[in-house]
XYZ file of C-alpha atoms in Angstrom:
284
model
C 16.270 1.384 -8.589
C 14.866 1.310 -12.130
C 13.542 -2.056 -13.167
C 12.491 -1.547 -16.751
C 15.320 -2.225 -19.122
C 17.505 -3.493 -16.297
C 18.106 -6.758 -14.486
C 16.234 -5.968 -11.262
C 12.663 -7.096 -10.807
C 10.321 -8.590 -8.273
C 7.953 -11.532 -8.671
C 5.082 -12.449 -6.338
C 2.630 -15.331 -6.126
C 0.090 -16.808 -3.776
C 1.652 -19.533 -1.680
C 1.200 -22.912 -3.362
C 0.000 -21.392 -6.643
C 1.590 -22.149 -9.997
C 0.714 -18.648 -11.197
C 3.391 -15.991 -10.651
C 3.211 -12.259 -11.318
C 6.003 -10.031 -12.608
C 5.522 -6.541 -11.170
C 5.742 -3.839 -13.825
C 7.220 -0.370 -13.465
C 8.993 -0.930 -10.144
C 10.930 2.210 -9.189
C 12.667 1.199 -5.965
C 12.963 -1.807 -3.662
C 14.354 -2.146 -0.160
C 14.777 -4.963 2.361
C 15.325 -4.309 6.064
C 15.741 -6.615 9.060
C 15.360 -5.669 12.702
C 16.222 -7.866 15.678
C 13.648 -7.807 18.469
C 15.514 -7.673 21.747
C 15.617 -5.872 25.073
C 18.459 -5.060 27.440
C 18.750 -6.950 30.737
C 20.912 -5.944 33.708
C 22.539 -8.980 35.294
C 22.896 -9.088 39.080
C 26.521 -8.513 40.065
C 27.633 -7.970 36.487
C 29.191 -4.800 35.130
C 27.644 -5.177 31.692
C 24.234 -5.432 30.085
C 22.992 -8.557 28.365
C 20.211 -8.855 25.819
C 17.187 -11.106 25.552
C 15.477 -11.886 22.261
C 11.811 -10.862 22.598
C 10.602 -12.056 19.212
C 11.661 -13.413 15.848
C 13.488 -11.239 13.356
C 11.125 -9.939 10.688
C 12.220 -8.795 7.248
C 10.299 -5.915 5.725
C 10.183 -5.518 1.957
C 9.007 -2.169 0.594
C 8.721 -1.080 -3.015
C 7.085 1.586 -5.138
C 5.862 1.109 -8.667
C 3.760 2.514 -11.457
C 0.147 1.550 -10.818
C -1.242 -0.926 -13.343
C -4.706 -1.361 -14.831
C -4.696 -4.943 -13.536
C -2.436 -4.266 -10.549
C -1.897 -7.558 -8.749
C -1.194 -5.947 -5.363
C -4.491 -4.084 -5.395
C -6.618 -6.881 -6.835
C -5.412 -10.351 -5.875
C -2.558 -10.652 -3.385
C -3.904 -8.838 -0.316
C -5.153 -11.114 2.451
C -3.051 -13.991 1.130
C 0.105 -15.799 2.161
C 2.743 -14.998 -0.450
C 6.020 -16.262 -1.783
C 8.254 -14.482 -4.228
C 11.673 -13.567 -5.524
C 13.783 -10.471 -6.030
C 16.231 -10.727 -8.925
C 19.209 -8.359 -9.082
C 21.848 -8.872 -11.732
C 22.918 -12.520 -11.788
C 21.636 -13.224 -8.262
C 18.217 -13.802 -6.750
C 16.676 -13.677 -3.295
C 13.709 -15.977 -2.648
C 11.305 -15.393 0.244
C 8.408 -17.327 1.749
C 5.638 -16.974 4.355
C 5.080 -13.294 3.632
C 2.072 -10.981 3.765
C 1.146 -7.540 2.481
C 0.781 -5.389 5.613
C -0.042 -2.171 3.820
C -0.187 -0.378 0.507
C -1.209 3.009 -0.851
C -2.306 4.298 -4.238
C -1.714 7.915 -5.240
C -3.076 9.675 -8.304
C -2.127 13.166 -9.516
C -3.312 14.914 -12.658
C -0.651 15.040 -15.353
C 1.157 11.979 -14.001
C 0.770 8.201 -13.903
C -0.728 6.744 -10.704
C 1.728 5.176 -8.247
C 1.562 2.367 -5.723
C 3.666 1.835 -2.601
C 3.616 -1.519 -0.839
C 4.983 -2.991 2.388
C 5.414 -6.756 2.852
C 6.525 -8.555 6.008
C 8.577 -11.689 5.353
C 8.191 -14.091 8.280
C 9.701 -17.192 6.713
C 12.945 -17.966 4.920
C 14.872 -15.317 3.031
C 17.285 -17.227 0.863
C 20.048 -15.860 -1.326
C 22.722 -18.555 -1.157
C 20.811 -21.844 -1.192
C 19.615 -23.694 -4.275
C 16.328 -21.775 -4.027
C 18.303 -18.579 -4.498
C 19.951 -19.875 -7.651
C 19.060 -17.665 -10.611
C 18.184 -20.598 -12.884
C 15.796 -21.940 -10.210
C 14.055 -18.568 -9.997
C 13.828 -18.261 -13.769
C 12.274 -21.729 -14.088
C 9.865 -21.516 -11.133
C 9.016 -17.819 -11.007
C 9.948 -15.835 -14.110
C 9.044 -18.060 -17.075
C 5.404 -18.608 -16.035
C 4.956 -15.033 -14.755
C 2.047 -12.858 -15.857
C 2.943 -9.238 -16.623
C 0.919 -6.176 -15.642
C -0.189 -3.322 -17.931
C 0.874 0.136 -16.654
C -1.700 2.921 -16.522
C -1.630 6.011 -18.729
C -1.073 9.627 -17.728
C -4.058 11.145 -15.934
C -5.517 14.098 -17.893
C -6.602 17.382 -16.277
C -10.118 16.096 -15.653
C -9.117 12.482 -14.972
C -9.812 12.367 -11.203
C -13.403 12.454 -9.982
C -14.658 12.448 -6.386
C -18.364 11.931 -5.670
C -20.114 12.045 -2.298
C -23.258 9.958 -1.748
C -23.640 9.486 -5.538
C -24.793 13.092 -5.932
C -22.250 15.765 -4.930
C -19.135 15.985 -7.115
C -15.938 17.864 -6.252
C -14.584 20.154 -8.953
C -10.923 20.791 -9.800
C -9.570 17.721 -8.001
C -5.767 17.738 -8.141
C -4.933 14.438 -6.462
C -6.057 11.724 -4.099
C -4.471 8.853 -2.213
C -5.961 5.701 -0.747
C -4.054 3.608 1.791
C -4.922 0.318 3.460
C -3.329 -1.464 6.434
C -3.605 -5.189 7.189
C -2.972 -6.265 10.831
C -1.293 -9.653 10.313
C -0.099 -11.413 13.482
C 2.147 -14.516 13.308
C 1.891 -17.415 15.764
C 4.822 -19.652 16.632
C 5.127 -23.136 18.108
C 7.520 -23.777 20.989
C 10.978 -24.472 19.613
C 9.995 -23.450 16.100
C 12.206 -21.089 14.099
C 9.403 -20.126 11.736
C 5.732 -19.196 12.219
C 3.116 -21.930 12.370
C 0.448 -19.614 10.975
C -0.550 -15.971 10.612
C -4.007 -14.449 10.970
C -5.620 -11.070 10.391
C -6.280 -9.817 13.915
C -8.725 -7.015 13.315
C -10.348 -5.104 10.465
C -8.551 -3.571 7.494
C -8.147 0.167 8.071
C -8.361 2.729 5.273
C -7.357 6.357 4.870
C -8.311 8.655 1.993
C -6.727 12.047 1.277
C -8.141 14.441 -1.334
C -6.643 17.705 -2.666
C -8.788 20.064 -4.748
C -8.781 23.704 -5.876
C -11.245 26.057 -4.169
C -12.386 29.654 -4.609
C -14.683 30.423 -1.664
C -13.924 27.582 0.734
C -14.643 28.153 4.425
C -14.132 26.025 7.524
C -17.232 24.877 9.336
C -17.786 24.705 13.056
C -15.783 21.837 14.529
C -19.032 19.980 15.276
C -19.233 19.427 11.517
C -16.688 16.654 11.989
C -19.378 14.687 13.782
C -21.475 12.804 11.254
C -24.576 13.348 13.400
C -24.126 17.107 13.709
C -27.004 19.101 12.186
C -26.099 21.267 9.222
C -22.801 19.550 8.419
C -22.043 19.785 4.697
C -21.928 16.782 2.385
C -18.135 16.582 2.279
C -18.094 16.330 6.089
C -21.175 14.181 6.522
C -21.080 11.587 3.765
C -21.933 7.891 3.940
C -20.162 7.036 0.691
C -17.209 8.497 -1.186
C -16.435 7.359 -4.726
C -12.948 7.945 -6.174
C -12.357 7.299 -9.867
C -9.401 7.533 -12.255
C -9.997 8.087 -15.980
C -7.784 8.421 -19.039
C -8.531 10.062 -22.364
C -10.033 6.751 -23.487
C -12.352 6.101 -20.539
C -12.715 5.007 -16.923
C -9.759 3.058 -15.500
C -10.430 2.481 -11.788
C -13.106 3.252 -9.211
C -12.895 2.920 -5.429
C -15.762 3.324 -2.990
C -15.349 3.841 0.754
C -18.247 3.842 3.192
C -18.818 5.515 6.558
C -15.357 7.091 6.733
C -15.001 10.036 9.093
C -13.275 13.322 8.360
C -10.169 13.535 10.577
C -8.165 16.368 9.019
C -8.942 19.549 7.079
C -6.393 21.956 5.659
C -6.358 24.867 3.234
C -3.216 26.431 1.783
C -2.437 29.046 -0.824
C 0.365 31.116 -2.324
C 0.396 34.575 -3.858
C -1.275 34.590 -7.294
C -2.257 30.947 -6.906
C -5.533 29.118 -6.362
C -6.131 27.866 -2.805
C -5.929 24.109 -2.284
C -8.119 22.321 0.253
C -6.930 18.991 1.642
C -9.282 16.568 3.368
C -8.395 13.284 5.052
C -10.904 10.586 5.921
C -10.335 7.453 7.972
C -12.372 4.311 8.453
C -12.674 0.559 8.139
C -12.841 -1.278 4.848
C -16.300 -2.752 4.394
């Protein structure tokens, strides 16, 4: 679903804040609801009944062009959110929601992209006064801050550095994903959650693709950070990932103490081999 030049857009804000954010470059949006229930066989009955095992959760997912000041990546994670999705002359307002995961992908010759997943635990309103388009325009759209989309990444616009010393050459792409383990808590007789907390650390995964000429696999013990002789790309305390444009540095991410969990090399006839490495760890 294209948002630019159309009448579909999404707005997010921290709960209770007067500042709203209009997401820029949204490519597609989807809402899904799943009932949590289990089947129960009743004694003496010839049919199966169902018990509700938990509240229905709405999941909102969207993908967008990554922005220099991307609000998902910089401000809204770890926060209770409210927001609105406007489509045509209608609007859907949601409350008590949290970002449960997002990923950033960067490829040379293209603009970086972001994918985001939000769980809506509270009200999802399309027919009440809160879902009225004029209400959304007054409370969400008019005060909204707009993001600035990133530029195309040039051929040398992605840089990967290990332990501030070893740099990968010919990097083609990388992705960084984060997952947030939000758990809601409900009061007896309540239809909505009383609160939600982060139960556990934020997990991260980094994938890197780069061209190679004489790449070889090491002994499997190289996956162990304590193994003697493991190379820097397999035994690194810090990995720095940066995105640059023709005018300068745009974004830098640093991950620490992530372990190598996957290694792959692929090639085609008359083409340069591509090595793919995946690291996993906890956000520090």
